[in-house]
Amino acid sequence: MTDRIVSWHCNPSVPRFTPPPGAVDAHCHVFGPMAQFPFSPKAKYLPEDAGPNMLFALRDRLGFSRNVIVQASCHGTDNAATLNAIAKSNGRARGVAVVDPAISDAELEKLHEGGIRGVRFNFLKRLVDNAPKDKFLEVAHRIQPFGWHVVVYFEAAILEEMRPFLNAIPTLIVIDHMGRPDVSQGPDGADMRAFRSLLDSREDIWTKVTCPDRLDPHGPPWDDFACAVAPLVADYQDRVLWGTDWPHPNMEKATPDDGALVDIIPRIAPTADLQRKLLIDNPMRLYWPEETKSSS
Ligand SMILES: O=C(O)c1cc(C(=O)O)oc(=O)c1
């Protein structure tokens, strides 16, 4: 592995859009710090440290209240860095783990106590060496008693071949970054139509309307993303999540300005009602359900 990379903006702007109080950044990661939490020997990229203090400073700068920290592939199946960040958050972060399918029930229990509420299955060949569907399904069954959900990351090209696997998952499913559609095809393009058909196949498939920087080939201000994604948010408003994706793994050649990313929110969720669902109600139901039960 060569030099460590910096994939985030070093001086992000303060957004013009003010998130509603209690807003959740429901997709972000931490890297290290490496001296305490070494990266996996199988990591496909080696980043500089982007630890909890940096994440919480960004949360405050952007006007968010909470984070959902998704275990990044560079940390493999050792969730210590993610758990460390959650522990340092004063209850303002929860997480999604990546686990070795051989994990014991006692270890799953420990992850739950540490604030983990889901497991991630990653199918991107550039990020992981293998993605054993049969083992993942076993894990999906074993997490059911904890009330966790499954987060799946795949690309649009394999959506159809993913269907039987997704159908067999017994828990709620969240699809990362909408399964990476080509947003330049527009809201009615082939990729968006296929993705909508997947959402229509099960009411408990949710998605993250994230990563304009990864998905919009024309770059900021990400007009193609806004145009393709706004109708999706309106039509599936009770099952969409939003996140920064900070520290933007592998985006070192085009690090997005996090303030500008936040400013896309009112373009994809134009009303206060949609913004509250996207940024508060939906993520709270998944990650802090105990705080929402009394009011529902
Ligand atoms: O597209 C990516 O490179 C990417 C990588 C990771 C990770 O390394 O975990 O997470 C993401 O959400 C996106």
Short mmCIF file of C-alpha atoms and ligand atoms in Angstrom, two decimals:
data_model
loop_
_atom_site.label_atom_id
_atom_site.label_comp_id
_atom_site.label_asym_id
_atom_site.label_seq_id
_atom_site.Cartn_x
_atom_site.Cartn_y
_atom_site.Cartn_z
CA MET A 1 0.00 0.00 0.00
CA THR A 2 1.32 3.45 -0.88
CA ASP A 3 0.73 6.86 0.72
CA ARG A 4 -2.20 7.57 2.99
CA ILE A 5 -4.89 9.58 1.24
CA VAL A 6 -7.09 12.53 2.24
CA SER A 7 -10.56 12.13 0.75
CA TRP A 8 -12.34 14.97 2.54
CA HIS A 9 -12.52 18.75 2.12
CA CYS A 10 -10.25 20.46 4.66
CA ASN A 11 -12.38 23.60 5.01
CA PRO A 12 -16.03 22.81 4.24
CA SER A 13 -18.44 25.74 3.95
CA VAL A 14 -21.23 26.42 6.41
CA PRO A 15 -24.39 25.41 4.54
CA ARG A 16 -27.05 27.96 3.62
CA PHE A 17 -29.70 25.38 4.49
CA THR A 18 -30.27 24.96 8.23
CA PRO A 19 -31.26 21.39 9.10
CA PRO A 20 -34.19 21.10 11.54
CA PRO A 21 -33.17 20.62 15.21
CA GLY A 22 -32.47 16.94 15.83
CA ALA A 23 -31.32 16.17 12.27
CA VAL A 24 -29.39 12.91 11.78
CA ASP A 25 -26.45 12.44 9.40
CA ALA A 26 -27.36 8.81 8.72
CA HIS A 27 -24.34 7.79 6.64
CA CYS A 28 -20.82 8.69 7.64
CA HIS A 29 -17.66 6.85 8.62
CA VAL A 30 -14.55 7.18 10.77
CA PHE A 31 -10.99 6.27 9.77
CA GLY A 32 -8.84 5.27 12.75
CA PRO A 33 -7.03 6.95 14.34
CA MET A 34 -4.66 4.36 12.88
CA ALA A 35 -2.26 4.26 15.85
CA GLN A 36 -5.15 3.02 18.02
CA PHE A 37 -7.28 1.29 15.40
CA PRO A 38 -5.11 -0.08 12.57
CA PHE A 39 -6.64 -0.57 9.13
CA SER A 40 -7.40 -4.07 7.83
CA PRO A 41 -4.57 -5.84 5.96
CA LYS A 42 -7.20 -6.34 3.21
CA ALA A 43 -8.08 -2.62 2.98
CA LYS A 44 -8.30 -1.34 -0.61
CA TYR A 45 -7.35 2.21 0.39
CA LEU A 46 -5.23 3.64 3.19
CA PRO A 47 -6.62 6.95 4.46
CA GLU A 48 -5.25 9.56 6.82
CA ASP A 49 -6.93 9.63 10.22
CA ALA A 50 -10.49 10.96 10.28
CA GLY A 51 -11.57 10.15 13.81
CA PRO A 52 -14.50 11.00 16.08
CA ASN A 53 -13.38 14.52 17.03
CA MET A 54 -13.27 15.55 13.38
CA LEU A 55 -16.63 13.91 12.71
CA PHE A 56 -18.34 15.64 15.64
CA ALA A 57 -16.81 19.03 14.71
CA LEU A 58 -18.24 18.61 11.21
CA ARG A 59 -21.63 17.53 12.63
CA ASP A 60 -21.77 20.79 14.61
CA ARG A 61 -20.56 22.94 11.72
CA LEU A 62 -23.21 21.54 9.39
CA GLY A 63 -25.99 21.92 11.98
CA PHE A 64 -26.69 18.25 12.62
CA SER A 65 -27.45 16.62 16.00
CA ARG A 66 -26.63 12.95 15.52
CA ASN A 67 -24.59 10.55 13.38
CA VAL A 68 -25.02 7.03 12.13
CA ILE A 69 -21.51 5.70 11.65
CA VAL A 70 -21.19 2.98 9.04
CA GLN A 71 -18.17 0.70 9.38
CA ALA A 72 -15.85 1.60 6.47
CA SER A 73 -14.38 -1.20 4.36
CA CYS A 74 -10.81 -0.13 5.24
CA HIS A 75 -11.44 -1.37 8.79
CA GLY A 76 -12.61 -4.81 7.60
CA THR A 77 -14.62 -6.71 10.23
CA ASP A 78 -12.94 -5.12 13.26
CA ASN A 79 -15.52 -2.58 14.42
CA ALA A 80 -13.35 -1.08 17.19
CA ALA A 81 -12.92 2.33 15.52
CA THR A 82 -16.67 2.63 14.90
CA LEU A 83 -17.47 1.56 18.49
CA ASN A 84 -14.90 4.01 19.84
CA ALA A 85 -16.56 6.88 17.95
CA ILE A 86 -20.02 5.86 19.17
CA ALA A 87 -18.73 5.64 22.76
CA LYS A 88 -17.31 9.16 22.52
CA SER A 89 -20.55 10.68 21.15
CA ASN A 90 -22.52 11.07 24.42
CA GLY A 91 -25.34 9.03 22.95
CA ARG A 92 -25.45 11.09 19.77
CA ALA A 93 -24.14 8.35 17.47
CA ARG A 94 -25.16 4.82 16.61
CA GLY A 95 -23.65 2.51 14.06
CA VAL A 96 -23.75 -0.15 11.40
CA ALA A 97 -21.15 -2.93 11.66
CA VAL A 98 -19.42 -5.22 9.20
CA VAL A 99 -19.04 -8.67 10.74
CA ASP A 100 -17.23 -11.90 10.09
CA PRO A 101 -20.05 -14.41 9.45
CA ALA A 102 -18.47 -16.63 12.14
CA ILE A 103 -19.16 -13.98 14.81
CA SER A 104 -20.55 -15.38 18.08
CA ASP A 105 -23.88 -14.37 19.61
CA ALA A 106 -21.96 -12.93 22.57
CA GLU A 107 -20.03 -10.65 20.20
CA LEU A 108 -23.23 -9.56 18.48
CA GLU A 109 -24.62 -8.72 21.91
CA LYS A 110 -21.52 -6.62 22.64
CA LEU A 111 -21.96 -4.74 19.37
CA HIS A 112 -25.56 -4.03 20.32
CA GLU A 113 -24.48 -2.69 23.70
CA GLY A 114 -21.94 -0.51 21.87
CA GLY A 115 -24.70 1.11 19.80
CA ILE A 116 -24.70 -1.01 16.63
CA ARG A 117 -28.15 -1.35 15.05
CA GLY A 118 -27.41 -2.96 11.68
CA VAL A 119 -24.93 -4.94 9.58
CA ARG A 120 -23.59 -3.95 6.20
CA PHE A 121 -23.12 -6.32 3.26
CA ASN A 122 -20.80 -4.79 0.66
CA PHE A 123 -20.84 -6.13 -2.91
CA LEU A 124 -18.43 -3.67 -4.54
CA LYS A 125 -15.52 -5.62 -6.00
CA ARG A 126 -13.21 -2.60 -5.74
CA LEU A 127 -13.83 -2.53 -1.95
CA VAL A 128 -14.03 -6.18 -0.83
CA ASP A 129 -12.53 -9.48 -2.00
CA ASN A 130 -15.69 -11.53 -1.62
CA ALA A 131 -19.34 -11.25 -0.68
CA PRO A 132 -20.69 -14.70 0.28
CA LYS A 133 -24.48 -14.47 -0.08
CA ASP A 134 -25.18 -17.72 1.79
CA LYS A 135 -23.13 -16.60 4.82
CA PHE A 136 -24.67 -13.12 4.71
CA LEU A 137 -28.14 -14.67 4.82
CA GLU A 138 -27.18 -16.63 7.93
CA VAL A 139 -26.02 -13.39 9.55
CA ALA A 140 -29.26 -11.67 8.51
CA HIS A 141 -31.23 -14.36 10.37
CA ARG A 142 -29.00 -14.19 13.43
CA ILE A 143 -29.39 -10.42 13.88
CA GLN A 144 -33.19 -10.60 13.86
CA PRO A 145 -33.53 -11.03 17.65
CA PHE A 146 -31.64 -7.74 18.12
CA GLY A 147 -34.12 -5.84 15.96
CA TRP A 148 -31.30 -4.82 13.60
CA HIS A 149 -31.57 -4.20 9.88
CA VAL A 150 -29.31 -5.00 6.93
CA VAL A 151 -27.54 -2.35 4.88
CA VAL A 152 -26.55 -3.46 1.36
CA TYR A 153 -24.13 -1.69 -0.97
CA PHE A 154 -24.16 -2.70 -4.65
CA GLU A 155 -24.00 -1.08 -8.07
CA ALA A 156 -26.86 -0.66 -10.56
CA ALA A 157 -25.31 -3.19 -12.96
CA ILE A 158 -26.00 -6.07 -10.54
CA LEU A 159 -29.43 -5.01 -9.25
CA GLU A 160 -31.28 -7.81 -11.06
CA GLU A 161 -28.90 -10.51 -9.87
CA MET A 162 -29.26 -9.17 -6.30
CA ARG A 163 -33.03 -9.65 -6.23
CA PRO A 164 -33.25 -13.29 -4.97
CA PHE A 165 -30.73 -12.49 -2.23
CA LEU A 166 -32.59 -9.34 -1.17
CA ASN A 167 -35.92 -11.23 -1.26
CA ALA A 168 -34.53 -13.78 1.17
CA ILE A 169 -33.41 -11.25 3.80
CA PRO A 170 -35.77 -11.50 6.77
CA THR A 171 -35.13 -8.01 8.19
CA LEU A 172 -35.69 -4.48 6.98
CA ILE A 173 -33.15 -3.56 4.28
CA VAL A 174 -31.46 -0.22 3.59
CA ILE A 175 -29.80 0.18 0.18
CA ASP A 176 -26.72 2.39 0.24
CA HIS A 177 -26.61 5.28 -2.23
CA MET A 178 -29.73 3.99 -4.08
CA GLY A 179 -27.66 1.16 -5.57
CA ARG A 180 -25.60 3.73 -7.49
CA PRO A 181 -27.92 4.66 -10.40
CA ASP A 182 -26.68 6.71 -13.35
CA VAL A 183 -28.55 9.88 -12.35
CA SER A 184 -27.72 11.55 -15.66
CA GLN A 185 -30.41 9.28 -17.21
CA GLY A 186 -32.98 11.40 -15.35
CA PRO A 187 -35.79 10.46 -12.95
CA ASP A 188 -37.39 8.11 -15.49
CA GLY A 189 -34.16 6.60 -16.78
CA ALA A 190 -33.58 2.85 -16.82
CA ASP A 191 -31.56 2.80 -13.58
CA MET A 192 -34.12 4.78 -11.56
CA ARG A 193 -36.98 2.70 -12.97
CA ALA A 194 -35.24 -0.53 -11.98
CA PHE A 195 -34.53 0.84 -8.52
CA ARG A 196 -38.13 1.94 -8.02
CA SER A 197 -39.29 -1.52 -9.03
CA LEU A 198 -37.05 -2.96 -6.31
CA LEU A 199 -38.52 -0.55 -3.73
CA ASP A 200 -42.00 -1.52 -4.90
CA SER A 201 -41.23 -5.20 -4.37
CA ARG A 202 -41.09 -4.81 -0.56
CA GLU A 203 -42.32 -2.02 1.68
CA ASP A 204 -39.45 -2.63 4.07
CA ILE A 205 -36.72 -1.73 1.60
CA TRP A 206 -35.41 1.74 2.46
CA THR A 207 -32.65 3.71 0.82
CA LYS A 208 -30.10 6.44 1.39
CA VAL A 209 -30.49 9.35 -1.00
CA THR A 210 -26.80 10.14 -0.67
CA CYS A 211 -23.61 10.83 -2.61
CA PRO A 212 -24.36 13.33 -5.39
CA ASP A 213 -20.57 13.63 -5.61
CA ARG A 214 -20.24 9.93 -6.48
CA LEU A 215 -23.30 9.64 -8.68
CA ASP A 216 -23.50 12.86 -10.71
CA PRO A 217 -20.99 12.82 -13.58
CA HIS A 218 -21.45 16.56 -14.11
CA GLY A 219 -20.23 17.53 -10.63
CA PRO A 220 -21.42 20.36 -8.39
CA PRO A 221 -24.05 21.72 -8.02
CA TRP A 222 -25.21 18.20 -8.89
CA ASP A 223 -28.26 19.20 -10.93
CA ASP A 224 -28.69 15.71 -12.42
CA PHE A 225 -28.73 14.22 -8.94
CA ALA A 226 -31.31 16.72 -7.68
CA CYS A 227 -33.53 16.18 -10.72
CA ALA A 228 -33.41 12.36 -10.54
CA VAL A 229 -33.69 12.03 -6.76
CA ALA A 230 -36.35 14.61 -5.77
CA PRO A 231 -39.24 12.51 -7.19
CA LEU A 232 -37.89 9.44 -5.37
CA VAL A 233 -37.90 11.27 -2.03
CA ALA A 234 -41.48 12.46 -2.63
CA ASP A 235 -42.73 9.00 -3.61
CA TYR A 236 -40.93 7.00 -0.88
CA GLN A 237 -40.87 9.64 1.84
CA ASP A 238 -41.22 7.25 4.78
CA ARG A 239 -38.22 5.13 3.80
CA VAL A 240 -35.46 7.51 2.79
CA LEU A 241 -32.37 8.51 4.80
CA TRP A 242 -29.77 11.20 4.15
CA GLY A 243 -26.09 11.39 5.07
CA THR A 244 -22.92 13.24 4.22
CA ASP A 245 -20.82 10.10 3.50
CA TRP A 246 -17.94 11.95 5.22
CA PRO A 247 -14.94 11.33 5.02
CA HIS A 248 -15.90 10.31 1.48
CA PRO A 249 -13.83 7.14 0.99
CA ASN A 250 -11.99 7.07 -2.35
CA MET A 251 -13.08 10.59 -3.34
CA GLU A 252 -9.58 12.06 -2.98
CA LYS A 253 -9.60 13.30 -6.60
CA ALA A 254 -12.86 15.27 -6.18
CA THR A 255 -13.43 15.90 -2.47
CA PRO A 256 -16.93 17.37 -2.07
CA ASP A 257 -17.62 20.46 0.05
CA ASP A 258 -19.81 19.11 2.87
CA GLY A 259 -21.65 22.44 3.21
CA ALA A 260 -22.62 22.21 -0.48
CA LEU A 261 -23.76 18.61 0.07
CA VAL A 262 -26.12 19.81 2.83
CA ASP A 263 -27.44 22.47 0.46
CA ILE A 264 -28.76 19.75 -1.82
CA ILE A 265 -31.26 18.68 0.88
CA PRO A 266 -33.92 21.35 0.11
CA ARG A 267 -33.59 20.53 -3.60
CA ILE A 268 -34.47 16.85 -3.06
CA ALA A 269 -36.82 17.42 -0.09
CA PRO A 270 -38.38 20.83 -0.75
CA THR A 271 -40.95 20.98 2.08
CA ALA A 272 -40.48 21.12 5.85
CA ASP A 273 -42.53 17.93 6.11
CA LEU A 274 -40.26 15.99 3.73
CA GLN A 275 -37.17 17.40 5.44
CA ARG A 276 -38.42 16.28 8.86
CA LYS A 277 -39.08 12.74 7.60
CA LEU A 278 -35.74 12.49 5.78
CA LEU A 279 -33.57 13.95 8.53
CA ILE A 280 -35.40 13.07 11.75
CA ASP A 281 -38.43 10.76 11.70
CA ASN A 282 -37.01 8.04 9.43
CA PRO A 283 -33.50 7.76 10.90
CA MET A 284 -34.86 7.99 14.47
CA ARG A 285 -37.23 5.07 13.80
CA LEU A 286 -34.33 2.90 12.66
CA TYR A 287 -31.54 3.96 15.01
CA TRP A 288 -33.18 5.39 18.16
CA PRO A 289 -36.56 3.58 18.15
CA GLU A 290 -36.79 3.77 21.96
CA GLU A 291 -37.02 7.58 21.68
CA THR A 292 -39.82 7.53 19.13
CA LYS A 293 -42.13 4.85 20.56
CA SER A 294 -43.79 7.02 23.21
CA SER A 295 -44.65 9.73 20.70
CA SER A 296 -46.01 7.42 17.96
O1 LIG B 1 -17.97 4.04 -2.97
C1 LIG B 1 -17.07 3.95 -2.09
O2 LIG B 1 -15.86 3.95 -2.34
C2 LIG B 1 -17.50 3.78 -0.68
C3 LIG B 1 -16.65 3.11 0.19
C4 LIG B 1 -17.09 2.85 1.44
C5 LIG B 1 -16.28 2.05 2.38
O3 LIG B 1 -15.09 1.91 2.12
O4 LIG B 1 -16.89 1.53 3.33
O5 LIG B 1 -18.30 3.27 1.89
C6 LIG B 1 -19.14 3.98 1.07
O6 LIG B 1 -20.25 4.34 1.54
C7 LIG B 1 -18.73 4.23 -0.25
#
